[in-house]
Coordinates of C-alpha atoms (C1' of nucleotides) in Angstrom, one line a residue:
Chain A
M1 CA 93.1 83.5 86.9
S2 CA 94.6 83.2 83.5
V3 CA 95.2 79.8 82.2
R4 CA 98.7 78.8 81.4
R5 CA 99.0 78.5 77.7
P6 CA 101.4 76.4 75.7
Y7 CA 103.9 78.2 73.5
S8 CA 102.3 79.7 70.5
P9 CA 103.6 78.4 67.2
R10 CA 105.4 81.7 66.7
C11 CA 107.5 81.0 69.7
Y12 CA 109.0 78.0 68.0
T13 CA 110.2 80.1 65.2
G14 CA 113.4 81.1 67.0
I15 CA 115.3 81.6 70.1
F16 CA 115.6 85.3 69.2
M17 CA 112.1 86.0 70.3
N18 CA 112.0 88.5 73.1
R19 CA 110.7 87.2 76.4
V20 CA 109.8 89.6 79.2
R21 CA 108.4 89.0 82.6
F22 CA 106.4 90.7 85.3
A23 CA 107.3 89.2 88.7
P24 CA 105.3 90.6 91.5
S25 CA 105.6 89.2 95.0
P26 CA 102.2 88.6 96.7
T27 CA 102.9 90.7 99.8
G28 CA 100.3 93.4 99.2
F29 CA 97.6 94.6 96.8
L30 CA 98.6 95.4 93.2
H31 CA 100.4 98.7 93.4
I32 CA 100.1 101.3 90.6
G33 CA 103.9 101.2 90.2
S34 CA 103.7 97.5 89.7
A35 CA 100.9 97.9 87.3
R36 CA 103.0 100.3 85.2
T37 CA 105.9 97.8 85.2
F38 CA 103.5 95.2 84.0
I39 CA 102.2 97.5 81.3
F40 CA 105.7 98.5 80.0
N41 CA 106.7 94.8 79.9
W42 CA 103.5 94.0 78.0
L43 CA 103.9 96.8 75.6
Y44 CA 107.5 95.8 74.9
A45 CA 106.4 92.2 74.3
R46 CA 103.6 93.2 72.0
H47 CA 105.6 95.8 70.2
T48 CA 108.4 93.3 69.4
G49 CA 106.2 90.3 68.9
G50 CA 107.6 88.6 72.0
S51 CA 106.2 86.8 74.9
M52 CA 104.9 88.2 78.2
I53 CA 105.4 86.0 81.2
L54 CA 103.8 86.4 84.6
R55 CA 105.8 85.0 87.4
I56 CA 104.7 85.1 91.0
D57 CA 107.8 85.7 93.1
D58 CA 106.6 84.1 96.4
T59 CA 109.8 83.0 98.1
D60 CA 109.1 85.1 101.2
L61 CA 106.9 82.7 103.1
E62 CA 106.6 85.1 106.1
R63 CA 104.9 87.9 104.1
N64 CA 103.0 86.1 101.3
T65 CA 99.2 86.2 101.6
E66 CA 96.5 84.6 99.6
A67 CA 94.5 87.9 99.7
S68 CA 97.4 89.7 98.1
L69 CA 97.7 87.1 95.4
N70 CA 94.0 87.5 94.6
S71 CA 94.4 91.3 94.6
I72 CA 97.2 91.0 92.0
F73 CA 95.2 88.8 89.7
E74 CA 92.1 91.0 90.2
G75 CA 94.1 94.1 89.3
L76 CA 95.8 92.5 86.3
R77 CA 92.5 91.1 85.0
W78 CA 91.0 94.5 85.2
L79 CA 93.8 96.0 83.1
D80 CA 92.8 93.5 80.5
L81 CA 96.2 93.0 78.9
G82 CA 96.8 89.4 79.5
W83 CA 100.0 87.3 79.4
D84 CA 101.3 84.3 77.6
E85 CA 102.9 82.1 80.3
Q86 CA 102.5 81.9 84.0
Y87 CA 104.7 80.5 86.7
R88 CA 105.0 80.5 90.5
Q89 CA 108.4 80.6 92.0
S90 CA 107.5 78.4 94.9
D91 CA 106.9 75.6 92.3
R92 CA 110.5 76.0 91.3
L93 CA 112.5 75.7 94.5
A94 CA 114.3 72.6 93.3
L95 CA 115.8 74.6 90.4
H96 CA 116.8 77.4 92.7
R97 CA 118.6 75.1 95.1
Q98 CA 120.3 73.3 92.2
I99 CA 121.6 76.6 90.9
A100 CA 122.8 77.6 94.4
Q101 CA 124.5 74.2 94.8
A102 CA 126.2 74.7 91.4
I103 CA 127.5 78.1 92.5
F104 CA 128.7 76.6 95.8
V105 CA 130.5 73.7 94.1
K106 CA 132.3 76.1 91.9
G107 CA 133.6 77.8 95.0
L108 CA 131.8 81.0 94.2
A109 CA 129.6 80.8 97.4
Y110 CA 130.3 79.8 101.0
R111 CA 128.3 78.9 104.1
D112 CA 127.8 81.6 106.7
F113 CA 126.9 80.1 110.1
T114 CA 126.4 83.5 111.7
P115 CA 122.9 83.7 113.2
A116 CA 120.5 86.0 111.3
Q117 CA 120.5 89.5 112.7
A118 CA 117.2 90.3 114.4
D119 CA 118.4 93.6 115.8
Q120 CA 118.9 95.7 112.8
G121 CA 117.9 98.8 114.7
E122 CA 121.1 98.5 116.7
R123 CA 123.3 98.7 113.6
R124 CA 124.8 102.0 112.9
A125 CA 124.4 103.2 109.3
G126 CA 128.0 104.4 109.3
D127 CA 129.5 101.0 108.8
T128 CA 130.1 99.4 105.4
W129 CA 129.5 95.7 105.9
L130 CA 131.0 93.3 103.3
F131 CA 131.0 89.9 105.0
N132 CA 131.2 88.2 108.3
P133 CA 134.8 87.6 109.3
G134 CA 135.7 83.9 109.7
M135 CA 133.0 82.7 107.5
R136 CA 134.3 83.6 104.0
E137 CA 137.7 82.1 104.8
M138 CA 136.4 79.0 106.6
V139 CA 138.0 75.9 105.2
R140 CA 135.8 73.5 103.3
E141 CA 136.3 70.6 105.8
E142 CA 135.1 72.6 108.7
S143 CA 132.2 74.1 106.8
D144 CA 131.1 70.6 105.7
R145 CA 131.5 69.3 109.2
R146 CA 129.3 72.0 110.7
A147 CA 126.7 71.7 108.0
A148 CA 126.6 67.9 108.6
S149 CA 126.2 68.4 112.3
G150 CA 123.0 70.4 111.6
D151 CA 124.3 74.0 112.1
R152 CA 122.1 76.4 110.2
F153 CA 123.7 78.6 107.6
A154 CA 123.0 81.1 104.9
L155 CA 124.7 80.6 101.6
R156 CA 126.6 83.7 100.5
Y157 CA 128.0 84.7 97.2
R158 CA 131.8 85.0 97.4
V159 CA 132.1 88.5 95.8
P160 CA 135.6 88.8 94.2
R161 CA 138.0 90.9 96.3
E162 CA 141.7 91.4 96.2
P163 CA 141.7 92.2 93.5
A164 CA 138.3 93.9 93.3
R165 CA 137.0 94.3 89.8
Q166 CA 134.4 96.4 87.9
I167 CA 131.0 94.8 87.2
C168 CA 129.6 96.4 84.1
F169 CA 126.4 96.3 82.2
T170 CA 124.5 98.6 79.9
D171 CA 121.0 99.5 80.9
A172 CA 118.6 100.4 78.1
V173 CA 117.3 103.4 80.1
Y174 CA 120.2 104.5 82.3
G175 CA 123.1 103.6 80.0
A176 CA 126.5 102.2 80.9
Q177 CA 126.7 101.2 84.6
A178 CA 129.7 100.1 86.5
K179 CA 130.4 99.3 90.1
S180 CA 133.4 97.9 91.9
T181 CA 133.1 94.6 93.7
A182 CA 134.8 96.4 96.6
D183 CA 131.4 98.0 97.2
I184 CA 129.3 94.9 96.9
E185 CA 128.7 92.9 100.0
D186 CA 128.6 89.1 100.1
F187 CA 124.9 88.8 99.6
A188 CA 122.9 85.8 100.5
L189 CA 121.7 83.2 98.0
L190 CA 119.9 80.9 100.4
R191 CA 118.5 81.7 103.7
S192 CA 119.2 79.6 106.7
D193 CA 115.8 77.9 106.3
G194 CA 117.0 76.8 102.9
M195 CA 114.7 79.1 101.0
P196 CA 116.3 81.0 98.1
T197 CA 116.6 84.8 98.4
Y198 CA 115.0 87.1 95.8
H199 CA 118.3 87.6 94.1
L200 CA 119.0 83.9 93.5
A201 CA 115.4 82.9 92.7
S202 CA 114.9 85.8 90.3
C203 CA 118.1 85.2 88.4
A204 CA 117.7 81.4 88.3
D205 CA 114.2 81.7 86.9
D206 CA 115.2 84.5 84.5
A207 CA 117.9 82.3 83.2
D208 CA 115.7 79.1 83.1
L209 CA 112.8 80.9 81.5
R210 CA 115.2 82.5 78.9
I211 CA 114.1 86.0 79.7
S212 CA 115.6 88.3 77.1
H213 CA 114.8 91.7 78.7
I214 CA 114.3 92.5 82.4
V215 CA 112.1 95.6 82.6
R216 CA 111.6 96.5 86.3
G217 CA 111.7 99.4 88.8
Q218 CA 114.8 101.5 89.3
D219 CA 115.0 100.3 92.9
H220 CA 116.7 97.3 91.3
L221 CA 119.3 99.2 89.4
T222 CA 122.0 98.7 92.1
N223 CA 120.9 95.1 92.7
T224 CA 121.7 94.4 89.1
F225 CA 125.4 94.2 89.8
K226 CA 124.7 91.3 92.1
H227 CA 122.5 89.7 89.5
C228 CA 125.4 90.1 87.0
L229 CA 127.5 88.1 89.4
I230 CA 124.9 85.4 89.6
F231 CA 124.4 85.1 85.9
E232 CA 128.2 85.0 85.5
A233 CA 128.5 82.2 88.0
T234 CA 125.7 80.3 86.4
G235 CA 127.4 80.6 83.0
V236 CA 124.3 81.9 81.1
A237 CA 124.2 84.9 78.8
M238 CA 123.0 88.1 80.6
P239 CA 119.7 89.4 79.6
Q240 CA 119.2 93.1 78.7
F241 CA 118.2 95.3 81.5
A242 CA 115.8 98.3 81.4
H243 CA 115.1 100.0 84.7
L244 CA 112.0 102.2 85.1
P245 CA 112.0 105.5 87.0
L246 CA 110.1 105.2 90.3
L247 CA 106.6 106.5 90.9
V248 CA 106.6 108.8 93.9
A249 CA 104.1 110.8 96.0
P250 CA 103.8 114.6 95.6
D251 CA 106.2 115.0 98.6
G252 CA 108.8 113.0 96.7
T253 CA 108.7 110.0 98.9
K254 CA 108.1 106.5 97.7
L255 CA 104.4 105.6 97.3
S256 CA 103.3 103.4 100.1
K257 CA 100.0 102.2 101.4
R258 CA 100.8 103.2 104.9
R259 CA 101.7 106.8 104.1
H260 CA 99.5 107.4 101.0
G261 CA 96.5 105.2 101.5
P262 CA 94.4 103.5 98.8
V263 CA 95.5 105.8 96.0
V264 CA 98.4 103.5 95.4
S265 CA 96.1 100.5 94.8
V266 CA 94.9 99.6 91.3
T267 CA 91.5 98.5 92.6
T268 CA 90.8 102.0 94.0
Y269 CA 90.9 103.3 90.4
R270 CA 88.7 100.5 89.2
D271 CA 86.1 101.1 91.9
A272 CA 86.0 104.8 91.3
G273 CA 85.1 104.2 87.7
F274 CA 88.2 104.6 85.8
L275 CA 88.2 102.7 82.5
P276 CA 91.1 100.3 82.1
Q277 CA 92.0 101.8 78.8
A278 CA 92.3 105.3 80.2
F279 CA 94.2 104.1 83.3
V280 CA 96.7 102.2 81.2
N281 CA 97.1 105.3 79.0
F282 CA 97.8 107.4 82.1
L283 CA 100.3 105.0 83.5
C284 CA 102.1 104.9 80.2
L285 CA 102.6 108.6 80.3
L286 CA 104.3 108.4 83.7
G287 CA 108.0 108.0 82.8
W288 CA 107.6 107.4 79.1
S289 CA 106.6 109.5 76.1
P290 CA 106.3 108.9 72.4
K291 CA 108.2 112.2 71.9
N292 CA 105.7 113.6 69.5
D293 CA 103.3 115.2 71.9
R294 CA 100.7 112.4 71.6
E295 CA 98.9 111.7 74.8
Q296 CA 95.6 110.1 74.2
M297 CA 96.4 106.8 72.6
T298 CA 94.5 103.6 72.0
R299 CA 96.0 100.4 73.0
Q300 CA 97.1 99.6 69.5
E301 CA 98.7 103.1 69.2
L302 CA 100.6 102.5 72.4
V303 CA 101.9 99.2 71.2
E304 CA 103.1 100.7 68.0
A305 CA 104.7 103.8 69.7
F306 CA 106.3 102.0 72.6
S307 CA 110.1 101.8 72.9
L308 CA 112.6 101.5 75.6
E309 CA 114.3 104.6 74.3
G310 CA 111.3 106.7 75.2
I311 CA 111.6 106.0 78.9
N312 CA 112.8 108.8 81.1
R313 CA 115.3 108.6 84.0
S314 CA 114.0 110.8 86.7
N315 CA 111.4 109.9 89.3
T316 CA 107.8 110.6 88.4
I317 CA 105.3 112.2 90.8
V318 CA 101.8 110.9 90.8
N319 CA 99.9 114.1 91.4
F320 CA 97.3 113.3 94.0
K321 CA 96.0 115.4 96.9
E322 CA 94.5 114.7 100.3
D323 CA 91.0 115.9 99.1
D324 CA 91.4 114.7 95.6
P325 CA 93.0 111.3 95.4
F326 CA 93.4 111.1 91.6
D327 CA 95.9 112.7 89.4
P328 CA 94.1 115.3 87.3
K329 CA 95.6 114.0 84.1
A330 CA 94.3 110.5 84.8
V331 CA 90.8 112.0 85.4
W332 CA 91.0 114.0 82.2
L333 CA 92.1 111.0 80.2
N334 CA 89.2 109.0 81.7
A335 CA 86.7 111.8 81.0
E336 CA 87.9 111.9 77.4
T337 CA 87.5 108.2 77.0
I338 CA 84.0 108.3 78.5
R339 CA 83.0 111.1 76.0
T340 CA 84.2 109.2 73.0
M341 CA 82.6 105.9 73.9
P342 CA 79.5 104.5 72.1
V343 CA 76.4 105.2 74.2
E344 CA 75.4 101.5 74.5
Q345 CA 78.7 100.5 75.8
L346 CA 78.9 103.3 78.3
A347 CA 75.4 102.6 79.5
E348 CA 76.3 99.0 80.1
L349 CA 79.4 100.0 82.2
L350 CA 77.3 102.5 84.2
L351 CA 74.7 100.0 85.4
P352 CA 76.9 98.5 88.2
F353 CA 77.7 102.0 89.4
V354 CA 74.0 102.9 89.5
A355 CA 73.2 99.8 91.5
A356 CA 76.1 100.4 93.8
A357 CA 74.7 103.9 94.6
G358 CA 71.4 102.2 95.6
F359 CA 69.4 103.1 92.5
H360 CA 67.7 101.0 89.9
A361 CA 67.7 101.2 86.2
D362 CA 67.5 98.7 83.4
R363 CA 69.6 98.7 80.2
A364 CA 67.0 100.5 78.1
R365 CA 66.5 103.2 80.6
M366 CA 70.3 103.7 80.9
V367 CA 70.7 104.0 77.1
Q368 CA 68.1 106.7 77.3
I369 CA 69.8 108.6 80.1
T370 CA 73.4 108.1 79.0
P371 CA 73.6 110.7 76.2
L372 CA 72.4 113.4 78.6
I373 CA 75.2 112.7 81.1
Q374 CA 78.0 111.4 79.0
E375 CA 80.0 114.6 78.8
R376 CA 79.2 115.5 82.3
M377 CA 81.1 112.6 83.9
K378 CA 84.7 112.2 84.7
L379 CA 84.5 108.9 86.5
L380 CA 81.8 106.2 86.0
R381 CA 80.8 106.6 89.7
D382 CA 79.8 110.2 88.9
V383 CA 76.6 108.7 87.4
A384 CA 75.3 108.7 91.0
T385 CA 75.6 112.4 91.5
V386 CA 75.0 113.6 87.9
A387 CA 71.9 111.5 87.1
D388 CA 70.4 110.8 90.5
F389 CA 67.1 112.6 89.7
F390 CA 66.4 110.2 86.9
F391 CA 66.4 107.3 89.3
V392 CA 64.2 108.5 92.2
E393 CA 60.5 108.8 92.5
E394 CA 60.5 111.8 94.8
L395 CA 63.2 114.4 94.7
A396 CA 65.3 115.0 97.7
P397 CA 64.4 118.3 99.5
Y398 CA 65.9 121.4 97.8
D399 CA 66.0 125.1 98.6
P400 CA 62.9 126.7 97.0
A401 CA 65.0 129.8 96.4
E402 CA 66.7 127.9 93.7
L403 CA 63.5 128.0 91.7
I404 CA 63.7 131.8 91.4
P405 CA 65.3 132.8 88.0
Q406 CA 68.1 135.3 87.4
K407 CA 66.8 138.8 87.7
G408 CA 63.5 137.5 88.7
D409 CA 61.4 136.9 91.8
A410 CA 59.1 134.3 93.3
A411 CA 56.2 135.6 91.4
M412 CA 58.1 135.1 88.1
A413 CA 59.0 131.6 89.2
R414 CA 55.4 130.8 90.0
A415 CA 54.2 132.3 86.7
A416 CA 56.8 130.3 84.8
L417 CA 56.0 127.0 86.5
E418 CA 52.3 127.4 86.1
K419 CA 52.7 128.3 82.5
A420 CA 54.9 125.3 82.1
R421 CA 52.5 123.0 83.8
Q422 CA 49.7 124.1 81.4
S423 CA 51.9 124.1 78.3
L424 CA 53.6 120.7 79.0
A425 CA 50.3 119.0 79.7
A426 CA 49.3 119.7 76.2
T427 CA 52.7 118.9 74.6
E428 CA 54.1 115.8 73.1
F429 CA 57.2 114.9 75.1
T430 CA 59.9 114.9 72.5
H431 CA 62.9 117.2 72.5
D432 CA 61.9 119.5 69.6
T433 CA 58.3 119.9 70.5
L434 CA 59.2 120.6 74.1
E435 CA 61.7 123.3 73.1
A436 CA 59.1 124.9 70.8
A437 CA 56.4 124.8 73.4
L438 CA 58.6 126.3 76.2
R439 CA 60.1 129.0 74.1
R440 CA 56.6 130.0 73.0
A441 CA 55.5 130.0 76.6
S442 CA 58.4 132.3 77.6
E443 CA 57.5 134.7 74.8
E444 CA 53.9 134.7 76.0
L445 CA 55.0 135.5 79.5
K446 CA 57.4 138.1 78.1
I447 CA 60.3 136.7 80.0
K448 CA 63.7 135.5 78.8
A449 CA 63.9 131.8 77.8
G450 CA 66.5 131.3 80.5
Q451 CA 64.2 132.7 83.1
M452 CA 61.6 130.3 81.9
F453 CA 63.9 127.3 81.9
Q454 CA 65.6 127.6 85.2
P455 CA 62.5 127.2 87.5
I456 CA 61.5 124.1 85.4
R457 CA 65.0 122.7 85.6
V458 CA 65.2 123.0 89.3
A459 CA 61.7 121.7 89.7
V460 CA 62.4 118.5 87.8
C461 CA 66.1 118.0 88.7
G462 CA 66.2 119.5 92.2
R463 CA 69.2 121.7 91.4
K464 CA 70.4 124.4 89.0
N465 CA 73.2 122.5 87.3
A466 CA 71.8 119.7 85.3
P467 CA 71.8 118.2 81.8
P468 CA 70.1 120.1 78.9
L469 CA 66.4 120.7 79.8
F470 CA 64.5 119.3 76.9
G471 CA 66.2 116.0 76.7
T472 CA 65.9 115.7 80.4
L473 CA 62.2 116.3 80.3
E474 CA 61.8 113.8 77.5
A475 CA 63.7 111.2 79.5
L476 CA 61.8 111.9 82.6
G477 CA 58.4 111.7 80.9
K478 CA 55.3 113.8 81.1
E479 CA 53.7 112.4 84.2
R480 CA 56.8 112.7 86.4
C481 CA 57.6 116.2 85.2
L482 CA 54.1 117.5 85.8
H483 CA 54.2 116.0 89.2
R484 CA 57.5 117.6 90.1
I485 CA 56.4 121.0 88.7
E486 CA 53.3 120.7 90.8
K487 CA 55.4 120.1 94.0
A488 CA 57.6 123.0 93.1
I489 CA 54.7 125.4 92.8
Q490 CA 53.6 124.3 96.3
K491 CA 57.0 125.1 97.6
L492 CA 56.8 128.7 96.4
Chain B
rG1 C1' 128.1 106.7 106.5
rG2 C1' 129.3 103.9 101.7
rC3 C1' 127.8 103.0 96.7
rG4 C1' 124.5 104.2 92.7
rC5 C1' 120.8 107.2 90.1
rU6 C1' 118.4 111.8 89.0
rA7 C1' 117.5 117.4 88.3
rU8 C1' 113.1 121.9 82.1
rC9 C1' 106.5 125.6 83.8
rG10 C1' 102.6 123.4 90.0
rU11 C1' 102.4 118.1 87.5
rC12 C1' 103.5 114.8 83.1
rU13 C1' 106.9 116.0 79.3
rA14 C1' 109.4 118.0 74.1
rA15 C1' 113.7 120.3 72.2
rC16 C1' 120.6 114.4 67.4
rG17 C1' 125.0 122.6 71.0
rG18 C1' 122.1 127.4 67.5
rU19 C1' 114.1 127.6 69.1
rU20 C1' 110.6 134.0 70.9
rA21 C1' 112.5 126.8 75.4
rG22 C1' 107.2 123.5 72.3
rG23 C1' 102.8 120.3 73.9
rA24 C1' 99.3 118.3 77.6
rC25 C1' 96.8 118.4 82.5
rG26 C1' 95.6 121.8 86.1
rG27 C1' 94.8 127.4 86.9
rA28 C1' 92.9 132.4 85.0
rG29 C1' 90.1 135.1 81.3
rC30 C1' 87.1 135.6 76.9
rC31 C1' 83.6 133.4 73.3
rC32 C1' 79.6 130.0 72.5
rU33 C1' 75.2 128.8 75.4
rC34 C1' 68.5 127.2 78.6
rU35 C1' 72.1 126.0 83.7
rC36 C1' 76.2 122.7 84.1
rA37 C1' 79.3 120.4 81.0
rA38 C1' 81.6 119.9 76.3
rG39 C1' 83.9 123.0 72.5
rG40 C1' 86.8 127.4 70.5
rC41 C1' 90.3 131.3 71.5
rU42 C1' 93.8 133.9 74.9
rC43 C1' 97.0 134.5 79.2
rA44 C1' 100.3 133.3 83.4
rA45 C1' 103.9 129.5 84.4
rA46 C1' 110.3 126.2 83.7
rU47 C1' 116.0 125.0 82.1
rA48 C1' 118.4 124.0 90.8
rC49 C1' 123.2 126.7 91.8
rG50 C1' 128.5 127.6 90.5
rG51 C1' 132.5 126.7 87.4
rG52 C1' 134.5 125.1 82.8
rU53 C1' 134.6 123.3 77.2
rU54 C1' 132.7 126.1 72.8
rC55 C1' 131.7 131.4 68.3
rG56 C1' 127.4 129.6 71.0
rA57 C1' 125.2 125.6 76.2
rU58 C1' 118.6 123.1 78.6
rU59 C1' 121.9 119.9 75.9
rC60 C1' 128.9 118.0 77.0
rC61 C1' 132.5 117.9 81.6
rC62 C1' 133.5 119.0 86.9
rG63 C1' 131.8 120.7 91.6
rU64 C1' 127.8 122.2 95.0
rU65 C1' 122.9 121.5 96.6
rA66 C1' 118.6 118.7 96.7
rG67 C1' 115.8 114.3 96.0
rC68 C1' 115.5 109.2 95.3
rG69 C1' 117.3 104.0 95.5
rC70 C1' 120.4 100.1 97.4
rU71 C1' 123.2 98.9 101.8
rA72 C1' 124.1 91.8 106.9
rC73 C1' 118.9 85.5 105.5
rC74 C1' 112.4 91.7 102.0
rA75 C1' 111.3 91.9 97.1

RNA sequence: GGCGCUAUCGUCUAACGGUUAGGACGGAGCCCUCUCAAGGCUCAAAUACGGGUUCGAUUCCCGUUAGCGCUACCA
């Protein structure tokens, strides 16, 4: 968990410094949509030299879980972006109640003693509900008397009616927005258990933390009118809003764990061997573009290129399938990142995946193997399927027919392997000498080089498709290669 | 139902009213090549529909359709 840091000196330089926040509620694992929201906030903060604030919005006591909180921190830590300040809403309840009270005292909110509706299924969607009759108009004396007598109530915002008026704001992404108060219901500020609702807590904290830009999912676009009313009632300046298009599944429905499974969880990508840098790059491209056809970008390039103007307005499909849970673009970006990574660094990252697959390799060994598999991996976990034969003593059983070369037969395979055994036994195991020796051997046998190499490849790797032969032989070492060739000859 | 938002290749997207509608991923093919990759080249693939405005609409306006979001003490 990140330590709460004091304001950096730069923050003292002025009240005009941008302040953005990411405010997840700990009611589930870190969702990729949330991760994208975090990233966009972070990029905006870094691009403008502002501050990034993490605020845990945990006012829903019923649904909060410790596991979920851990998952959020785990996911954010993996993204490796960091933040400047950290808060927890549940530490700030006094502030929320104080703001609610202030709104109530101004007459802009009222007590609603109607019991909470448990039977929402009964309600027909046809009705437009605005407020509970009798509650909005209740005289203050009666309201006070019932409250004093212990009747439970929710505190509701008294949305202006008769005359209704337009609530307006300008969204940095969606442009000018307006909605009549005639279409806004008297939303709750405090629940009957005294806990603040999301709307109240969020606005109170945004105001108190002097958030300058609220960058969040488009599902909040219509909620923003309510938030405008709260900011107005509180008498603070409104922040700027920027709503992000939603991430949806290939069928167009909202991403959800229940329907779409682990593909919506950030840790799934981490565990499969995505690199945070590639994953962040991928998420940035969902609903934002630098408008210059750039796609592969470093973190620094993203910070420099990011702008709210580059954000799109339509929902974005995360293109996963039942049998292939990862968006091909994400996989490609990851593979590109793997390919351009320094060998030592990649080798280091691969070690835990090797261990997770039940193999053993030390750092030096991994550094030796990595160049051979680097451009053959899309995800770090692929090391288990691409390099398995480097890690085992005895190869898993394979079909001896694989040993037979193109346009050849078992006799040719046998001749090639026997020649190889003899030749390799007398050869120094370095790439160039191996190549020279085996090419010479194929010439002596009067067969094509490819017909010579395939039986050897299958003999030492246990399959036809494998890394380049000479480097592989070198990495495997003479003893092991000769042993495997011997076993292959026996199979024929 | 009400209110709001959105609509360019399969997907992510570009195109301050004038382009053969561009790029990327994925797909197909060819080249390279010891297999597989990687790399190079090529191809297929889009402005939801209908009206306007305009000399000219992907672009501006209206409508239709579709999708998404919000909608009584979830966030």
